Amino acid sequence: MSETKSASLRLLEASEKISQGAEAKIYRTQLHDPVSLSESTTDGDRVLLLKHRFHKQYRHPSLDASLTKSRIAGEARALIKCLRSGVNVPGIRMVDATEGILGIEWIDGKSVRFLLGGGAEDDEEVIEDGDVPEGEDDEAEDEDLLKEYGVSEDALMNMIGTEIAKMHQADTIHGDLTTSNMMLRHPSSPKGLQLVLIDFGLAYMSTLVEDKAVDLYVLERAFSSTHPASEPLFAGVLKAYEKGVGKNWTAISRRLEDVRLRGRKRSMVG
Amino acid sequence: MQTFRYPHFPPELSTVHVALFNTVTNSADIRSRIIRASQLQGPDGDTERNALNFAFIDARLICSLLHLQTAIYQAVLAHAQRSLRTKTVHSEILWALNPTNNASIRRYGVSDTATSLIVVRISSPDLPDVQQLMTSVVSGTLSSLNQLPEITDWGTVKKYHKLNDEPALKAAAKNVTQERIVVNEIVTSTVAMKSVSS
Ligand SMILES: Nc1ncnc2c1ncn2[C@@H]1O[C@H](COP(=O)(O)OP(=O)(O)O)[C@@H](O)[C@H]1O
Ligand SMILES: [Mg+2]
């Protein structure tokens, strides 16, 4: 077997590593470099994010390869389903299922977690220092962060609820809704200000009320664990969600109550 | 013509030449030359196949440079991994562009009546006079790739990709610019993921 590096691994080597999670490494890169200065290439089009589901030593190689391949395929399918359904998600730019690499549109913006003053990830090592706020930040500072985007906290919550509602109306369950997995696209970018849902690695299709309610519950927990005084914030999310799902709200909200109760019981026992 | 570099690909696949021709007058001739070349034997056949060693693409079905580049990228990647689904890296571009699995060449390749053609050549960095090679096959006006979105037949693109009833299109229906951004995004993403779409 030849040991020369594959093209995609060589691409990763030439890219800038941004973060390292348990499942994937994240890089920023540029493709389609023109040989001479060209009029027709928009720079923004050429920047992309590469998500590398690297090889897991503890898994059998062929099982690892097929699992990786299906995770990449699953993430890509969830993204295209969302795009067709009008949910704001990153576009897909390249897929190398053999190497476990998914290339998606670079979102020029910040995570909602960051904008709400939740600081850097606790479960991953964030390398890009621009994203890490220095020291403690107070309310006033968060408001300043949002001001740059021209949105209030309430408007942001409204955008989140609206996007999740569209996604659930398309029977797509995100599977890992947190404020880190949503970004606000900067108003100066070509597509304008948008709330963009990201990280569809655990997404799946389902029509079940239970799955949608659990998806919301996961986000509710994420809000309360990373953002102080999150209750009114999350209430704003649900208000917009209710509007977006229309008549489906009754069943989903009832189920959300059940899921909360189950969660509370579990935490009392555990 | 424009040239793009992909230094991480093997040298013979690292350079992509792309040109847009408008007011093309010899599409039917190009098409029949391609068919004949595939049947020609001996050195004459090799010479003719070499002269036609391009992807000829109907420019009306291309939404943007990024859409085109995404199809080219996936084709070159498949070639580098020795997993082409078609005969050559050039025909693989047409395969990648096609949202379904049949009639890639008939739909996305050169038709007898095509007046706007995109010509693509994948090569090593040192293939000389590529533009000359292209203009000796295509009779038409070499144009800037900036013109692509004006040539696009958005109605046919939407039809081939079955976009008309999609919520994303309905949401953007009031605004042509917005709708084109949405169509371009869905179509480009569809091309990028074709290798894993079921
Ligand atoms: N399309 C994108 N554009 C810009 N940054 C992104 C994009 N996707 C992800 N990121 C950043 O990279 C981080 C990790 O990406 P994510 O898809 O959530 O992978 P993980 O499985 O490691 O959580 C995100 O929290 C976000 O800050
Ligand atoms: Mg994440």
Short mmCIF file of C-alpha atoms and ligand atoms in Angstrom, two decimals:
data_model
loop_
_atom_site.label_atom_id
_atom_site.label_comp_id
_atom_site.label_asym_id
_atom_site.label_seq_id
_atom_site.Cartn_x
_atom_site.Cartn_y
_atom_site.Cartn_z
CA MET A 1 0.00 0.00 0.00
CA SER A 2 1.31 3.42 -0.86
CA GLU A 3 1.81 5.66 2.14
CA THR A 4 1.58 8.97 0.32
CA LYS A 5 -0.87 11.32 2.00
CA SER A 6 -4.27 11.71 0.41
CA ALA A 7 -5.16 15.01 -1.24
CA SER A 8 -7.62 15.93 1.52
CA LEU A 9 -5.10 15.30 4.31
CA ARG A 10 -2.65 17.51 2.46
CA LEU A 11 -5.35 20.16 2.31
CA LEU A 12 -5.83 19.93 6.09
CA GLU A 13 -2.10 20.41 6.59
CA ALA A 14 -2.29 23.63 4.63
CA SER A 15 -5.31 24.86 6.62
CA GLU A 16 -5.68 26.71 9.89
CA LYS A 17 -6.91 24.61 12.80
CA ILE A 18 -9.62 26.36 14.76
CA SER A 19 -10.89 23.90 17.29
CA GLN A 20 -10.62 20.35 18.41
CA GLY A 21 -13.64 18.48 19.74
CA ALA A 22 -13.93 14.88 20.85
CA GLU A 23 -15.28 13.78 17.48
CA ALA A 24 -13.89 16.24 14.99
CA LYS A 25 -11.18 18.75 14.28
CA ILE A 26 -12.26 22.03 12.71
CA TYR A 27 -10.19 23.95 10.16
CA ARG A 28 -10.56 27.11 8.14
CA THR A 29 -9.25 27.03 4.60
CA GLN A 30 -9.47 28.56 1.15
CA LEU A 31 -10.09 26.72 -2.09
CA HIS A 32 -10.09 27.65 -5.77
CA ASP A 33 -7.06 29.94 -5.70
CA PRO A 34 -6.82 31.84 -8.97
CA VAL A 35 -3.42 31.75 -10.65
CA SER A 36 -3.66 35.38 -11.60
CA LEU A 37 -5.75 38.10 -10.02
CA SER A 38 -9.26 37.54 -11.30
CA GLU A 39 -12.30 39.73 -11.48
CA SER A 40 -14.83 36.99 -11.03
CA THR A 41 -13.85 35.30 -7.82
CA THR A 42 -15.54 36.55 -4.69
CA ASP A 43 -13.22 35.96 -1.77
CA GLY A 44 -16.01 35.02 0.61
CA ASP A 45 -16.98 32.19 -1.71
CA ARG A 46 -13.58 30.63 -1.34
CA VAL A 47 -13.33 30.46 2.43
CA LEU A 48 -14.66 27.30 3.97
CA LEU A 49 -14.74 25.32 7.13
CA LEU A 50 -13.47 21.76 7.11
CA LYS A 51 -14.76 19.33 9.68
CA HIS A 52 -12.52 16.30 9.97
CA ARG A 53 -13.91 13.26 11.73
CA PHE A 54 -10.54 11.82 12.46
CA HIS A 55 -9.67 8.17 12.81
CA LYS A 56 -10.51 6.61 16.18
CA GLN A 57 -7.75 4.31 17.38
CA TYR A 58 -10.05 2.32 19.64
CA ARG A 59 -12.35 1.32 16.78
CA HIS A 60 -11.76 -1.44 14.29
CA PRO A 61 -10.48 0.29 11.11
CA SER A 62 -13.22 -0.89 8.76
CA LEU A 63 -15.98 -0.22 11.28
CA ASP A 64 -14.42 3.18 11.94
CA ALA A 65 -14.37 3.95 8.21
CA SER A 66 -17.98 3.00 7.64
CA LEU A 67 -19.20 4.83 10.76
CA THR A 68 -17.32 7.95 9.72
CA LYS A 69 -18.71 7.73 6.24
CA SER A 70 -22.27 7.46 7.45
CA ARG A 71 -21.84 10.32 9.91
CA ILE A 72 -20.54 12.55 7.12
CA ALA A 73 -23.35 11.47 4.81
CA GLY A 74 -25.90 12.02 7.57
CA GLU A 75 -24.65 15.51 8.34
CA ALA A 76 -24.65 16.45 4.64
CA ARG A 77 -28.18 15.10 4.14
CA ALA A 78 -29.50 17.01 7.13
CA LEU A 79 -27.91 20.21 5.78
CA ILE A 80 -29.40 19.83 2.30
CA LYS A 81 -32.80 19.03 3.77
CA CYS A 82 -32.60 22.21 5.85
CA LEU A 83 -31.43 24.30 2.90
CA ARG A 84 -34.37 23.11 0.80
CA SER A 85 -36.71 23.81 3.70
CA GLY A 86 -35.48 27.37 4.07
CA VAL A 87 -33.70 26.82 7.40
CA ASN A 88 -30.54 28.91 7.69
CA VAL A 89 -27.62 26.48 7.76
CA PRO A 90 -24.16 26.55 6.15
CA GLY A 91 -24.06 25.47 2.51
CA ILE A 92 -22.08 22.36 1.62
CA ARG A 93 -18.83 22.92 -0.27
CA MET A 94 -17.01 19.60 -0.44
CA VAL A 95 -17.38 16.05 0.79
CA ASP A 96 -14.65 13.48 1.16
CA ALA A 97 -16.41 10.61 2.90
CA THR A 98 -13.36 8.36 2.58
CA GLU A 99 -11.26 10.68 4.73
CA GLY A 100 -14.20 11.79 6.86
CA ILE A 101 -14.08 15.42 5.78
CA LEU A 102 -17.03 17.72 5.30
CA GLY A 103 -16.41 21.17 3.82
CA ILE A 104 -19.06 23.78 4.54
CA GLU A 105 -19.61 27.45 3.95
CA TRP A 106 -17.71 29.70 6.33
CA ILE A 107 -20.11 31.73 8.45
CA ASP A 108 -18.69 35.16 9.08
CA GLY A 109 -20.01 35.83 12.56
CA LYS A 110 -20.05 34.69 16.18
CA SER A 111 -21.69 31.91 18.15
CA VAL A 112 -24.79 32.82 20.14
CA ARG A 113 -23.02 31.49 23.20
CA PHE A 114 -20.31 34.06 22.74
CA LEU A 115 -22.73 36.88 21.98
CA LEU A 116 -24.66 36.14 25.17
CA GLY A 117 -21.46 36.34 27.15
CA GLY A 118 -21.21 32.59 27.72
CA GLY A 119 -17.50 32.63 26.96
CA ALA A 120 -15.57 29.93 25.20
CA GLU A 121 -16.54 26.29 24.97
CA ASP A 122 -15.93 24.24 28.07
CA ASP A 123 -15.91 20.93 26.22
CA GLU A 124 -13.41 21.84 23.59
CA GLU A 125 -10.18 23.61 23.14
CA VAL A 126 -10.76 26.79 21.20
CA ILE A 127 -7.68 27.86 19.38
CA GLU A 128 -8.87 31.00 17.66
CA ASP A 129 -8.30 33.63 20.32
CA GLY A 130 -10.55 36.21 18.69
CA ASP A 131 -13.54 34.28 19.98
CA VAL A 132 -12.50 34.22 23.61
CA PRO A 133 -13.62 37.15 25.72
CA GLU A 134 -11.13 38.38 28.24
CA GLY A 135 -12.01 38.00 31.87
CA GLU A 136 -15.51 38.32 33.25
CA ASP A 137 -17.98 40.08 31.06
CA ASP A 138 -20.99 41.91 32.35
CA GLU A 139 -24.38 42.62 30.87
CA ALA A 140 -23.30 45.91 29.36
CA GLU A 141 -20.53 44.23 27.45
CA ASP A 142 -22.90 41.60 26.03
CA GLU A 143 -25.21 44.30 24.84
CA ASP A 144 -22.25 45.88 23.08
CA LEU A 145 -21.46 42.60 21.37
CA LEU A 146 -24.99 42.41 20.04
CA LYS A 147 -25.08 46.08 19.11
CA GLU A 148 -22.44 45.45 16.48
CA TYR A 149 -24.95 43.08 14.86
CA GLY A 150 -27.80 45.53 15.22
CA VAL A 151 -30.03 43.16 17.20
CA SER A 152 -31.45 43.17 20.69
CA GLU A 153 -31.36 40.13 22.92
CA ASP A 154 -35.11 39.71 22.41
CA ALA A 155 -34.76 39.84 18.65
CA LEU A 156 -32.01 37.23 18.83
CA MET A 157 -34.24 34.88 20.85
CA ASN A 158 -36.97 35.41 18.30
CA MET A 159 -34.60 34.46 15.47
CA ILE A 160 -33.55 31.29 17.29
CA GLY A 161 -37.13 30.14 17.86
CA THR A 162 -38.05 30.88 14.25
CA GLU A 163 -35.15 28.84 12.82
CA ILE A 164 -35.77 25.85 15.09
CA ALA A 165 -39.45 25.91 14.20
CA LYS A 166 -38.63 25.79 10.46
CA MET A 167 -36.27 22.89 11.10
CA HIS A 168 -38.87 20.93 13.08
CA GLN A 169 -41.56 21.68 10.50
CA ALA A 170 -39.20 19.94 8.05
CA ASP A 171 -39.10 16.96 10.46
CA THR A 172 -35.41 17.44 11.12
CA ILE A 173 -34.21 16.95 14.69
CA HIS A 174 -30.92 18.65 15.45
CA GLY A 175 -29.88 16.35 18.29
CA ASP A 176 -27.44 18.78 19.92
CA LEU A 177 -29.10 22.18 20.23
CA THR A 178 -26.88 24.45 22.27
CA THR A 179 -25.99 28.12 22.01
CA SER A 180 -22.58 27.04 20.64
CA ASN A 181 -24.29 25.33 17.74
CA MET A 182 -25.93 28.47 16.44
CA MET A 183 -24.21 31.47 14.96
CA LEU A 184 -25.20 34.98 14.07
CA ARG A 185 -24.05 35.87 10.59
CA HIS A 186 -22.62 39.37 10.48
CA PRO A 187 -24.90 41.92 8.77
CA SER A 188 -22.07 42.97 6.45
CA SER A 189 -21.81 39.52 4.82
CA PRO A 190 -23.43 38.98 1.40
CA LYS A 191 -26.33 36.98 2.81
CA GLY A 192 -26.90 39.60 5.50
CA LEU A 193 -27.77 39.16 9.16
CA GLN A 194 -29.01 35.63 9.83
CA LEU A 195 -29.28 33.20 12.68
CA VAL A 196 -27.56 30.09 11.35
CA LEU A 197 -27.90 26.63 12.89
CA ILE A 198 -24.70 24.58 12.70
CA ASP A 199 -23.27 21.21 13.74
CA PHE A 200 -25.69 18.64 12.33
CA GLY A 201 -23.48 15.71 13.31
CA LEU A 202 -26.23 14.19 15.46
CA ALA A 203 -29.20 15.25 13.37
CA TYR A 204 -31.87 12.85 12.15
CA MET A 205 -35.28 12.83 10.55
CA SER A 206 -38.34 12.31 12.71
CA THR A 207 -42.00 13.30 12.75
CA LEU A 208 -42.38 12.44 16.43
CA VAL A 209 -43.58 15.09 18.88
CA GLU A 210 -41.37 13.45 21.52
CA ASP A 211 -38.20 14.01 19.47
CA LYS A 212 -39.04 17.66 18.85
CA ALA A 213 -39.84 18.23 22.53
CA VAL A 214 -36.56 16.63 23.61
CA ASP A 215 -34.68 18.77 21.09
CA LEU A 216 -36.18 21.88 22.76
CA TYR A 217 -35.49 20.54 26.23
CA VAL A 218 -31.82 20.01 25.40
CA LEU A 219 -31.61 23.67 24.37
CA GLU A 220 -33.44 24.79 27.48
CA ARG A 221 -30.88 22.97 29.63
CA ALA A 222 -28.04 24.44 27.61
CA PHE A 223 -29.45 27.93 28.18
CA SER A 224 -29.77 27.45 31.92
CA SER A 225 -26.31 25.98 32.34
CA THR A 226 -24.40 28.55 30.30
CA HIS A 227 -26.39 31.76 30.62
CA PRO A 228 -27.45 33.38 33.86
CA ALA A 229 -31.09 34.47 34.13
CA SER A 230 -31.90 32.38 31.10
CA GLU A 231 -35.61 31.88 31.77
CA PRO A 232 -36.93 35.00 30.07
CA LEU A 233 -34.50 34.38 27.21
CA PHE A 234 -35.72 30.86 26.60
CA ALA A 235 -39.33 32.01 26.94
CA GLY A 236 -38.62 34.32 24.00
CA VAL A 237 -37.30 31.39 21.98
CA LEU A 238 -40.43 29.37 22.68
CA LYS A 239 -42.72 32.26 21.80
CA ALA A 240 -41.25 32.50 18.31
CA TYR A 241 -41.17 28.71 18.02
CA GLU A 242 -44.87 28.54 18.86
CA LYS A 243 -45.64 30.99 16.09
CA GLY A 244 -43.51 29.02 13.63
CA VAL A 245 -45.00 25.58 14.24
CA GLY A 246 -48.58 26.82 14.40
CA LYS A 247 -51.10 24.14 15.24
CA ASN A 248 -48.36 21.65 16.15
CA TRP A 249 -47.51 23.73 19.21
CA THR A 250 -50.21 22.28 21.47
CA ALA A 251 -48.85 18.74 21.25
CA ILE A 252 -45.20 19.76 21.39
CA SER A 253 -45.62 22.09 24.38
CA ARG A 254 -47.58 19.46 26.27
CA ARG A 255 -44.84 16.96 25.59
CA LEU A 256 -42.16 19.46 26.59
CA GLU A 257 -43.86 19.65 30.01
CA ASP A 258 -43.60 15.86 30.29
CA VAL A 259 -39.97 15.86 29.27
CA ARG A 260 -39.18 18.53 31.87
CA LEU A 261 -40.91 16.48 34.55
CA ARG A 262 -38.96 13.38 33.57
CA GLY A 263 -35.78 15.39 33.66
CA ARG A 264 -36.54 16.77 37.11
CA LYS A 265 -37.37 13.30 38.49
CA ARG A 266 -34.20 11.91 37.05
CA SER A 267 -32.09 14.61 38.65
CA MET A 268 -33.78 14.04 42.02
CA VAL A 269 -33.01 10.34 41.90
CA GLY A 270 -29.53 10.70 40.43
CA MET B 1 -10.11 31.92 -19.57
CA GLN B 2 -9.24 31.58 -15.90
CA THR B 3 -6.90 29.16 -14.18
CA PHE B 4 -7.18 27.84 -10.62
CA ARG B 5 -4.61 25.94 -8.58
CA TYR B 6 -5.13 23.07 -6.18
CA PRO B 7 -1.63 22.38 -4.82
CA HIS B 8 -2.82 19.50 -2.61
CA PHE B 9 -3.90 17.44 -5.62
CA PRO B 10 -1.41 15.30 -7.58
CA PRO B 11 0.44 17.50 -10.11
CA GLU B 12 -1.37 16.14 -13.18
CA LEU B 13 -4.71 17.19 -11.59
CA SER B 14 -3.61 20.35 -9.84
CA THR B 15 -4.59 22.93 -12.41
CA VAL B 16 -8.06 23.82 -13.63
CA HIS B 17 -8.70 25.95 -16.70
CA VAL B 18 -12.18 27.37 -17.19
CA ALA B 19 -13.55 29.45 -20.05
CA LEU B 20 -16.96 30.76 -21.01
CA PHE B 21 -17.87 31.09 -24.69
CA ASN B 22 -20.91 33.05 -25.83
CA THR B 23 -22.49 33.22 -29.30
CA VAL B 24 -21.19 29.75 -30.05
CA THR B 25 -21.98 28.72 -33.62
CA ASN B 26 -20.59 25.18 -33.87
CA SER B 27 -22.16 23.25 -30.98
CA ALA B 28 -23.67 20.58 -33.25
CA ASP B 29 -20.28 20.11 -34.86
CA ILE B 30 -18.52 19.78 -31.48
CA ARG B 31 -21.07 17.22 -30.37
CA SER B 32 -20.68 15.05 -33.44
CA ARG B 33 -16.88 15.33 -33.23
CA ILE B 34 -17.04 14.03 -29.64
CA ILE B 35 -19.18 11.07 -30.70
CA ARG B 36 -16.94 10.23 -33.68
CA ALA B 37 -13.73 10.61 -31.64
CA SER B 38 -14.91 7.98 -29.20
CA GLN B 39 -15.15 5.47 -32.04
CA LEU B 40 -12.02 6.39 -34.00
CA GLN B 41 -9.19 3.84 -33.87
CA GLY B 42 -5.44 4.28 -34.06
CA PRO B 43 -3.31 7.44 -33.84
CA ASP B 44 -5.98 9.56 -35.55
CA GLY B 45 -8.35 8.65 -32.76
CA ASP B 46 -5.81 9.60 -30.10
CA THR B 47 -5.11 12.94 -31.78
CA GLU B 48 -8.81 13.77 -32.06
CA ARG B 49 -9.57 12.68 -28.49
CA ASN B 50 -6.68 14.81 -27.29
CA ALA B 51 -7.96 17.81 -29.22
CA LEU B 52 -11.33 17.35 -27.51
CA ASN B 53 -9.96 16.58 -24.07
CA PHE B 54 -12.24 19.01 -22.23
CA ALA B 55 -15.50 19.11 -20.37
CA PHE B 56 -18.04 20.96 -22.50
CA ILE B 57 -20.84 22.22 -20.28
CA ASP B 58 -24.12 23.94 -21.12
CA ALA B 59 -23.62 27.31 -19.43
CA ARG B 60 -27.37 27.86 -18.98
CA LEU B 61 -27.43 25.22 -16.25
CA ILE B 62 -24.63 26.79 -14.21
CA CYS B 63 -25.64 29.29 -11.51
CA SER B 64 -22.27 30.64 -10.43
CA LEU B 65 -18.55 30.14 -10.61
CA LEU B 66 -18.72 28.48 -7.19
CA HIS B 67 -21.33 26.00 -8.47
CA LEU B 68 -19.03 25.06 -11.35
CA GLN B 69 -15.91 24.92 -9.18
CA THR B 70 -17.68 22.66 -6.69
CA ALA B 71 -18.48 20.13 -9.42
CA ILE B 72 -14.92 20.30 -10.74
CA TYR B 73 -13.50 19.88 -7.25
CA GLN B 74 -15.56 16.76 -6.50
CA ALA B 75 -14.63 15.28 -9.89
CA VAL B 76 -10.92 15.84 -9.36
CA LEU B 77 -11.16 14.47 -5.82
CA ALA B 78 -12.85 11.30 -7.13
CA HIS B 79 -10.13 10.94 -9.75
CA ALA B 80 -7.36 11.42 -7.17
CA GLN B 81 -9.00 8.68 -5.07
CA ARG B 82 -9.39 6.40 -8.09
CA SER B 83 -13.12 6.34 -7.59
CA LEU B 84 -14.43 7.90 -10.80
CA ARG B 85 -17.97 6.80 -11.64
CA THR B 86 -17.51 7.77 -15.28
CA LYS B 87 -14.72 7.33 -17.82
CA THR B 88 -12.76 10.53 -17.33
CA VAL B 89 -12.38 13.39 -14.88
CA HIS B 90 -14.07 15.60 -17.47
CA SER B 91 -17.19 13.45 -17.79
CA GLU B 92 -17.19 13.17 -14.00
CA ILE B 93 -17.85 16.93 -13.80
CA LEU B 94 -21.09 16.40 -15.72
CA TRP B 95 -21.98 13.53 -13.39
CA ALA B 96 -21.40 15.76 -10.36
CA LEU B 97 -23.56 18.54 -11.81
CA ASN B 98 -26.52 16.24 -12.39
CA PRO B 99 -28.90 15.93 -9.42
CA THR B 100 -30.16 12.57 -10.73
CA ASN B 101 -28.21 9.65 -12.08
CA ASN B 102 -29.28 9.58 -15.69
CA ALA B 103 -28.75 11.73 -18.75
CA SER B 104 -25.85 13.71 -17.25
CA ILE B 105 -24.19 14.19 -20.62
CA ARG B 106 -27.40 14.85 -22.50
CA ARG B 107 -28.53 17.48 -19.98
CA TYR B 108 -25.33 19.12 -18.85
CA GLY B 109 -23.07 18.50 -21.85
CA VAL B 110 -23.06 20.24 -25.21
CA SER B 111 -26.35 20.09 -27.13
CA ASP B 112 -26.72 20.84 -30.84
CA THR B 113 -28.40 24.17 -30.14
CA ALA B 114 -26.20 25.42 -27.29
CA THR B 115 -24.98 28.99 -27.75
CA SER B 116 -23.19 29.43 -24.42
CA LEU B 117 -20.60 26.85 -23.45
CA ILE B 118 -18.27 26.43 -20.52
CA VAL B 119 -15.07 24.61 -21.38
CA VAL B 120 -12.97 23.01 -18.64
CA ARG B 121 -9.57 21.38 -18.78
CA ILE B 122 -7.90 19.64 -15.85
CA SER B 123 -4.14 19.43 -16.31
CA SER B 124 -0.69 19.66 -14.82
CA PRO B 125 0.61 23.20 -14.14
CA ASP B 126 2.69 23.19 -17.30
CA LEU B 127 0.23 22.49 -20.10
CA PRO B 128 0.94 25.32 -22.57
CA ASP B 129 -1.50 27.40 -24.62
CA VAL B 130 -4.69 26.01 -23.13
CA GLN B 131 -6.80 28.90 -24.30
CA GLN B 132 -5.51 28.33 -27.81
CA LEU B 133 -6.51 24.66 -27.54
CA MET B 134 -10.01 25.73 -26.53
CA THR B 135 -10.52 28.35 -29.22
CA SER B 136 -9.40 25.94 -31.89
CA VAL B 137 -12.43 23.76 -31.01
CA VAL B 138 -15.11 26.30 -30.08
CA SER B 139 -16.25 29.03 -32.47
CA GLY B 140 -17.63 31.72 -30.22
CA THR B 141 -16.83 34.78 -28.14
CA LEU B 142 -14.58 34.20 -25.17
CA SER B 143 -16.34 35.96 -22.27
CA SER B 144 -15.81 36.82 -18.63
CA LEU B 145 -17.04 34.25 -16.12
CA ASN B 146 -18.69 37.18 -14.36
CA GLN B 147 -21.44 36.89 -16.93
CA LEU B 148 -22.50 33.43 -15.73
CA PRO B 149 -25.53 34.45 -13.64
CA GLU B 150 -26.95 36.41 -16.59
CA ILE B 151 -26.76 33.36 -18.86
CA THR B 152 -28.30 31.01 -16.32
CA ASP B 153 -31.70 29.60 -17.23
CA TRP B 154 -33.03 29.74 -13.68
CA GLY B 155 -36.35 28.13 -14.59
CA THR B 156 -34.69 24.99 -15.96
CA VAL B 157 -32.26 24.84 -13.05
CA LYS B 158 -35.18 24.94 -10.63
CA LYS B 159 -36.99 22.26 -12.62
CA TYR B 160 -34.03 19.87 -12.78
CA HIS B 161 -33.46 20.27 -9.05
CA LYS B 162 -37.18 20.03 -8.24
CA LEU B 163 -37.09 23.27 -6.30
CA ASN B 164 -40.42 24.83 -7.20
CA ASP B 165 -42.39 23.48 -4.26
CA GLU B 166 -39.65 23.84 -1.67
CA PRO B 167 -40.29 26.13 1.33
CA ALA B 168 -36.90 27.81 0.76
CA LEU B 169 -38.05 29.01 -2.67
CA LYS B 170 -41.48 30.07 -1.48
CA ALA B 171 -39.89 32.16 1.27
CA ALA B 172 -37.69 33.98 -1.26
CA ALA B 173 -40.24 34.24 -4.06
CA LYS B 174 -40.86 37.99 -3.75
CA ASN B 175 -37.30 38.96 -4.48
CA VAL B 176 -35.43 37.76 -7.58
CA THR B 177 -31.96 38.47 -6.19
CA GLN B 178 -32.80 36.65 -2.99
CA GLU B 179 -34.28 33.71 -4.88
CA ARG B 180 -31.14 33.33 -6.97
CA ILE B 181 -28.96 33.30 -3.88
CA VAL B 182 -31.14 30.53 -2.44
CA VAL B 183 -31.18 28.48 -5.68
CA ASN B 184 -27.43 28.85 -6.11
CA GLU B 185 -26.86 27.70 -2.52
CA ILE B 186 -29.09 24.62 -2.80
CA VAL B 187 -27.69 23.65 -6.19
CA THR B 188 -24.06 24.12 -5.16
CA SER B 189 -24.62 22.12 -1.97
CA THR B 190 -26.36 19.36 -3.92
CA VAL B 191 -23.32 19.08 -6.20
CA ALA B 192 -20.92 19.03 -3.25
CA MET B 193 -22.71 16.14 -1.55
CA LYS B 194 -23.64 14.05 -4.57
CA SER B 195 -21.14 11.33 -3.67
CA VAL B 196 -23.02 10.66 -0.42
CA SER B 197 -26.60 11.42 -1.43
CA SER B 198 -28.58 8.22 -1.38
N1 LIG C 1 -19.77 27.11 9.13
C1 LIG C 1 -19.04 27.66 10.11
N2 LIG C 1 -18.48 28.88 9.98
C2 LIG C 1 -17.74 29.41 10.98
N3 LIG C 1 -17.49 28.81 12.15
C3 LIG C 1 -18.04 27.58 12.35
C4 LIG C 1 -18.83 26.94 11.35
N4 LIG C 1 -19.21 25.74 11.80
C5 LIG C 1 -18.67 25.62 13.03
N5 LIG C 1 -17.97 26.73 13.37
C6 LIG C 1 -17.26 26.94 14.65
O1 LIG C 1 -16.58 25.74 14.99
C7 LIG C 1 -17.09 25.21 16.21
C8 LIG C 1 -17.17 23.69 16.13
O2 LIG C 1 -17.98 23.29 15.04
P1 LIG C 1 -19.14 22.20 15.20
O3 LIG C 1 -19.74 21.94 13.86
O4 LIG C 1 -20.07 22.64 16.28
O5 LIG C 1 -18.31 20.90 15.62
P2 LIG C 1 -18.21 20.09 17.01
O6 LIG C 1 -18.79 18.74 16.70
O7 LIG C 1 -16.75 20.05 17.29
O8 LIG C 1 -19.00 20.83 18.05
C9 LIG C 1 -18.47 25.87 16.39
O9 LIG C 1 -18.86 25.94 17.72
C10 LIG C 1 -18.24 27.24 15.75
O10 LIG C 1 -17.65 28.13 16.67
MG MG C 2 -20.66 21.99 18.13
#
